[in-house]
CSV table of N, CA, C and O in Angstrom, one decimal:
chain,number,residue,atom,x,y,z
A,1,MET,N,0.9,-1.1,0.0
A,1,MET,CA,0.0,0.0,0.0
A,1,MET,C,1.0,1.3,0.0
A,1,MET,O,0.6,2.3,-0.6
A,2,LEU,N,2.0,1.2,0.6
A,2,LEU,CA,2.8,2.4,0.8
A,2,LEU,C,3.9,2.5,-0.4
A,2,LEU,O,4.5,3.6,-0.5
A,3,THR,N,4.1,1.6,-1.0
A,3,THR,CA,5.2,1.6,-2.0
A,3,THR,C,4.6,1.2,-3.3
A,3,THR,O,3.5,0.7,-3.5
A,4,ALA,N,5.3,1.2,-4.3
A,4,ALA,CA,5.0,0.7,-5.9
A,4,ALA,C,5.2,-0.8,-5.8
A,4,ALA,O,5.1,-1.4,-6.9
A,5,ALA,N,5.3,-1.4,-4.7
A,5,ALA,CA,5.5,-3.0,-4.7
A,5,ALA,C,4.1,-3.5,-5.1
A,5,ALA,O,3.1,-2.8,-4.9
A,6,PRO,N,4.0,-4.8,-5.5
A,6,PRO,CA,2.9,-5.4,-5.8
A,6,PRO,C,1.9,-5.2,-4.7
A,6,PRO,O,2.2,-5.4,-3.5
A,7,GLY,N,0.6,-5.1,-4.8
A,7,GLY,CA,-0.4,-4.7,-4.0
A,7,GLY,C,-0.4,-3.3,-3.4
A,7,GLY,O,-1.3,-2.8,-2.6
A,8,GLY,N,0.5,-2.5,-3.9
A,8,GLY,CA,0.8,-1.2,-3.3
A,8,GLY,C,0.3,0.0,-4.3
A,8,GLY,O,-0.4,-0.4,-5.1
A,9,GLY,N,0.8,1.1,-4.2
A,9,GLY,CA,0.5,2.1,-5.1
A,9,GLY,C,-1.1,2.7,-4.8
A,9,GLY,O,-1.7,2.2,-3.9
A,10,CYS,N,-1.6,3.4,-5.7
A,10,CYS,CA,-2.8,4.1,-5.6
A,10,CYS,C,-3.9,2.8,-5.7
A,10,CYS,O,-4.8,2.7,-5.0
A,11,PHE,N,-3.6,1.8,-6.6
A,11,PHE,CA,-4.7,0.6,-6.7
A,11,PHE,C,-4.7,-0.1,-5.4
A,11,PHE,O,-5.9,-0.4,-5.1
A,12,GLY,N,-3.5,-0.3,-4.8
A,12,GLY,CA,-3.7,-1.0,-3.6
A,12,GLY,C,-4.4,-0.3,-2.4
A,12,GLY,O,-5.0,-0.8,-1.7
A,13,LEU,N,-4.1,1.0,-2.4
A,13,LEU,CA,-4.9,1.9,-1.4
A,13,LEU,C,-6.2,1.9,-1.6
A,13,LEU,O,-7.1,1.8,-0.8
A,14,SER,N,-6.6,1.9,-3.0
A,14,SER,CA,-8.2,2.1,-3.3
A,14,SER,C,-8.9,0.7,-2.9
A,14,SER,O,-10.0,0.8,-2.5
A,15,VAL,N,-8.2,-0.5,-3.2
A,15,VAL,CA,-8.7,-1.7,-2.7
A,15,VAL,C,-9.0,-1.7,-1.1
A,15,VAL,O,-10.0,-2.1,-0.7
A,16,LEU,N,-7.7,-1.4,-0.5
A,16,LEU,CA,-7.8,-1.2,1.0
A,16,LEU,C,-9.2,-0.5,1.5
A,16,LEU,O,-9.8,-0.9,2.4
A,17,LEU,N,-9.2,0.7,0.9
A,17,LEU,CA,-10.2,1.6,1.5
A,17,LEU,C,-11.6,1.2,1.1
A,17,LEU,O,-12.6,1.4,1.8
A,18,ARG,N,-11.7,0.6,-0.2
A,18,ARG,CA,-13.2,0.4,-0.8
A,18,ARG,C,-13.5,-0.9,-0.1
A,18,ARG,O,-14.6,-1.1,0.2
A,19,GLU,N,-12.5,-2.0,-0.2
A,19,GLU,CA,-13.1,-3.2,0.2
A,19,GLU,C,-12.6,-3.8,1.4
A,19,GLU,O,-13.1,-5.0,1.8
A,20,GLY,N,-11.5,-3.1,1.9
A,20,GLY,CA,-11.3,-3.7,3.3
A,20,GLY,C,-9.8,-4.5,3.3
A,20,GLY,O,-9.3,-4.8,2.3
A,21,VAL,N,-9.4,-4.7,4.5
A,21,VAL,CA,-8.1,-5.4,4.6
A,21,VAL,C,-8.0,-6.9,3.9
A,21,VAL,O,-7.2,-7.1,3.3
A,22,ALA,N,-9.2,-7.7,4.1
A,22,ALA,CA,-9.3,-8.9,3.4
A,22,ALA,C,-9.1,-8.9,2.0
A,22,ALA,O,-8.3,-9.7,1.4
A,23,ALA,N,-9.8,-7.9,1.3
A,23,ALA,CA,-9.7,-7.8,-0.1
A,23,ALA,C,-8.2,-7.5,-0.4
A,23,ALA,O,-7.7,-7.9,-1.7
A,24,TRP,N,-7.6,-6.5,0.3
A,24,TRP,CA,-6.4,-6.0,0.1
A,24,TRP,C,-5.2,-7.2,0.3
A,24,TRP,O,-4.2,-7.3,-0.5
A,25,ILE,N,-5.5,-8.0,1.2
A,25,ILE,CA,-4.5,-9.1,1.4
A,25,ILE,C,-4.7,-10.0,0.1
A,25,ILE,O,-3.6,-10.6,-0.2
A,26,GLU,N,-5.9,-10.3,-0.2
A,26,GLU,CA,-5.9,-11.2,-1.3
A,26,GLU,C,-5.4,-10.6,-2.7
A,26,GLU,O,-4.9,-11.4,-3.5
A,27,HIS,N,-5.5,-9.2,-2.8
A,27,HIS,CA,-5.0,-8.5,-4.0
A,27,HIS,C,-3.4,-8.8,-3.8
A,27,HIS,O,-2.8,-9.0,-4.8
A,28,CYS,N,-2.8,-8.7,-2.5
A,28,CYS,CA,-1.4,-8.7,-2.5
A,28,CYS,C,-0.9,-10.0,-2.7
A,28,CYS,O,0.1,-10.3,-3.4
A,29,GLU,N,-1.6,-11.1,-2.4
A,29,GLU,CA,-1.3,-12.5,-2.6
A,29,GLU,C,-1.3,-12.9,-4.1
A,29,GLU,O,-0.3,-13.6,-4.6
A,30,ALA,N,-2.0,-12.2,-4.7
A,30,ALA,CA,-2.0,-12.4,-6.2
A,30,ALA,C,-0.7,-11.7,-7.0
A,30,ALA,O,-0.4,-11.9,-8.1
A,31,GLY,N,-0.1,-10.8,-6.4
A,31,GLY,CA,1.1,-10.1,-6.9
A,31,GLY,C,2.2,-11.0,-7.1
A,31,GLY,O,2.3,-12.2,-6.4
A,32,PRO,N,3.2,-10.7,-8.1
A,32,PRO,CA,4.2,-11.7,-8.4
A,32,PRO,C,5.4,-12.0,-7.2
A,32,PRO,O,6.0,-12.9,-7.3
A,33,ARG,N,5.5,-11.0,-6.3
A,33,ARG,CA,6.7,-11.2,-5.4
A,33,ARG,C,6.4,-10.2,-4.2
A,33,ARG,O,6.0,-9.2,-4.2
A,34,PRO,N,6.7,-10.7,-3.0
A,34,PRO,CA,6.9,-9.8,-1.8
A,34,PRO,C,7.8,-8.8,-1.7
A,34,PRO,O,8.8,-8.9,-2.5
A,35,ALA,N,7.7,-7.7,-1.1
A,35,ALA,CA,8.7,-6.6,-1.0
A,35,ALA,C,9.8,-7.1,-0.3
A,35,ALA,O,10.0,-8.0,0.6
A,36,LEU,N,11.1,-6.7,-0.9
A,36,LEU,CA,12.3,-7.0,-0.2
A,36,LEU,C,12.4,-6.3,0.9
A,36,LEU,O,11.9,-5.2,1.3
A,37,PRO,N,13.3,-6.8,1.9
A,37,PRO,CA,13.6,-6.2,3.3
A,37,PRO,C,14.1,-4.8,3.2
A,37,PRO,O,13.6,-3.7,3.8
A,38,SER,N,14.9,-4.5,2.1
A,38,SER,CA,15.4,-3.3,2.0
A,38,SER,C,14.2,-2.4,1.5
A,38,SER,O,14.2,-1.0,1.7
A,39,GLU,N,13.4,-2.8,0.8
A,39,GLU,CA,12.2,-1.9,0.2
A,39,GLU,C,11.4,-1.6,1.5
A,39,GLU,O,10.8,-0.5,1.5
A,40,LEU,N,11.2,-2.7,2.4
A,40,LEU,CA,10.2,-2.3,3.5
A,40,LEU,C,10.9,-1.3,4.4
A,40,LEU,O,10.2,-0.5,5.0
A,41,ALA,N,12.2,-1.4,4.5
A,41,ALA,CA,13.1,-0.5,5.4
A,41,ALA,C,12.8,0.9,4.9
A,41,ALA,O,12.6,1.9,5.6
A,42,ALA,N,12.9,1.1,3.5
A,42,ALA,CA,12.8,2.4,2.9
A,42,ALA,C,11.5,3.1,3.1
A,42,ALA,O,11.4,4.1,3.2
A,43,ALA,N,10.5,2.0,3.0
A,43,ALA,CA,9.0,2.6,3.2
A,43,ALA,C,8.9,2.9,4.6
A,43,ALA,O,8.1,4.1,4.9
A,44,ALA,N,9.3,2.3,5.7
A,44,ALA,CA,9.3,2.6,7.0
A,44,ALA,C,9.8,3.8,7.3
A,44,ALA,O,9.4,4.6,8.1
A,45,ARG,N,11.1,4.1,6.6
A,45,ARG,CA,11.5,5.5,7.0
A,45,ARG,C,10.9,6.6,6.4
A,45,ARG,O,11.1,7.7,6.9
A,46,SER,N,10.1,6.4,5.3
A,46,SER,CA,9.5,7.5,4.7
A,46,SER,C,8.1,7.8,5.4
A,46,SER,O,7.5,8.9,5.2
A,47,ILE,N,7.7,7.2,6.4
A,47,ILE,CA,6.5,7.2,7.1
A,47,ILE,C,6.7,8.1,8.4
A,47,ILE,O,7.7,7.9,9.2
A,48,ALA,N,5.8,8.9,8.7
A,48,ALA,CA,6.0,9.8,9.9
A,48,ALA,C,5.8,8.8,11.0
A,48,ALA,O,5.1,7.9,11.0
A,49,PRO,N,6.7,9.0,12.1
A,49,PRO,CA,6.9,8.1,13.3
A,49,PRO,C,5.5,8.0,13.9
A,49,PRO,O,5.0,6.9,14.4
A,50,ALA,N,4.7,9.0,14.2
A,50,ALA,CA,3.3,8.9,14.8
A,50,ALA,C,2.3,8.0,13.9
A,50,ALA,O,1.5,7.1,14.2
A,51,LEU,N,2.4,8.2,12.6
A,51,LEU,CA,1.5,7.4,11.7
A,51,LEU,C,2.0,5.9,11.8
A,51,LEU,O,1.2,5.0,11.8
A,52,HIS,N,3.2,5.6,11.6
A,52,HIS,CA,3.9,4.2,11.7
A,52,HIS,C,3.5,3.7,13.1
A,52,HIS,O,3.0,2.5,13.0
A,53,ALA,N,3.4,4.4,14.2
A,53,ALA,CA,3.1,3.8,15.4
A,53,ALA,C,1.7,3.4,15.5
A,53,ALA,O,1.2,2.3,16.1
A,54,GLY,N,0.8,4.2,14.9
A,54,GLY,CA,-0.6,4.1,14.8
A,54,GLY,C,-1.0,2.9,13.9
A,54,GLY,O,-1.8,2.0,14.3
A,55,MET,N,-0.2,2.7,12.8
A,55,MET,CA,-0.5,1.5,12.0
A,55,MET,C,0.0,0.4,12.8
A,55,MET,O,-0.8,-0.7,12.5
A,56,VAL,N,1.1,0.2,13.4
A,56,VAL,CA,1.5,-1.0,14.2
A,56,VAL,C,0.3,-1.4,15.3
A,56,VAL,O,-0.1,-2.5,15.3
A,57,GLN,N,-0.2,-0.4,15.8
A,57,GLN,CA,-1.1,-0.5,17.0
A,57,GLN,C,-2.5,-1.2,16.3
A,57,GLN,O,-3.0,-2.2,16.9
A,58,ILE,N,-2.8,-0.6,15.2
A,58,ILE,CA,-4.0,-1.1,14.5
A,58,ILE,C,-3.9,-2.5,14.1
A,58,ILE,O,-4.6,-3.4,14.4
A,59,LEU,N,-2.6,-2.9,13.5
A,59,LEU,CA,-2.4,-4.1,12.9
A,59,LEU,C,-2.3,-5.2,14.2
A,59,LEU,O,-2.8,-6.4,14.1
A,60,ALA,N,-1.5,-4.7,15.3
A,60,ALA,CA,-1.5,-5.6,16.3
A,60,ALA,C,-2.9,-5.9,17.1
A,60,ALA,O,-3.2,-7.1,17.4
A,61,SER,N,-3.7,-4.9,17.2
A,61,SER,CA,-5.1,-5.1,17.7
A,61,SER,C,-5.9,-6.0,16.7
A,61,SER,O,-6.6,-6.9,17.2
A,62,ILE,N,-5.7,-6.0,15.6
A,62,ILE,CA,-6.4,-6.9,14.4
A,62,ILE,C,-6.0,-8.3,14.8
A,62,ILE,O,-6.7,-9.1,14.9
A,63,ALA,N,-4.5,-8.6,15.0
A,63,ALA,CA,-4.1,-9.9,15.2
A,63,ALA,C,-4.5,-10.4,16.5
A,63,ALA,O,-5.0,-11.6,16.7
A,64,LEU,N,-4.5,-9.4,17.5
A,64,LEU,CA,-4.9,-10.0,18.9
A,64,LEU,C,-6.4,-10.4,18.9
A,64,LEU,O,-6.7,-11.4,19.6
A,65,ASN,N,-7.2,-9.5,18.4
A,65,ASN,CA,-8.6,-9.8,18.2
A,65,ASN,C,-8.9,-11.1,17.4
A,65,ASN,O,-9.8,-12.0,18.0
A,66,ARG,N,-8.3,-11.4,16.5
A,66,ARG,CA,-8.3,-12.7,15.8
A,66,ARG,C,-8.0,-14.0,16.7
A,66,ARG,O,-8.8,-14.9,16.6
A,67,ILE,N,-7.0,-13.7,17.4
A,67,ILE,CA,-6.5,-14.7,18.4
A,67,ILE,C,-7.6,-15.0,19.4
A,67,ILE,O,-7.9,-16.1,19.6
A,68,GLN,N,-8.1,-13.9,19.9
A,68,GLN,CA,-9.2,-14.2,20.8
A,68,GLN,C,-10.4,-14.8,20.2
A,68,GLN,O,-11.1,-15.6,20.9
A,69,GLU,N,-10.8,-14.4,19.0
A,69,GLU,CA,-11.8,-15.0,18.4
A,69,GLU,C,-11.7,-16.7,18.1
A,69,GLU,O,-12.5,-17.3,18.2
A,70,ILE,N,-10.4,-17.0,17.8
A,70,ILE,CA,-10.2,-18.5,17.7
A,70,ILE,C,-10.2,-19.2,18.8
A,70,ILE,O,-10.8,-20.3,18.9
A,71,HIS,N,-9.9,-18.5,19.9
A,71,HIS,CA,-9.9,-19.2,21.2
A,71,HIS,C,-11.2,-19.1,22.0
A,71,HIS,O,-11.4,-19.5,23.1
A,72,SER,N,-12.0,-18.5,21.5
A,72,SER,CA,-13.5,-18.2,22.3
A,72,SER,C,-14.3,-19.3,21.8
A,72,SER,O,-14.3,-20.1,20.8
């Protein structure tokens, strides 16, 4: 979503906003390759620290809620 990597760019963002995380993940899985660690590091450096922290919190809460659903 944050880079021009597969699943990213304006199209990836539009899928995420319009159809949600599940559709965005499916879209990313259809991509030809995952982002390289160097590409991820460059993308992380370009994000404002507060935005990055917020994204981490959201993704962590999604993961933890999913774990709670599985064990409930």
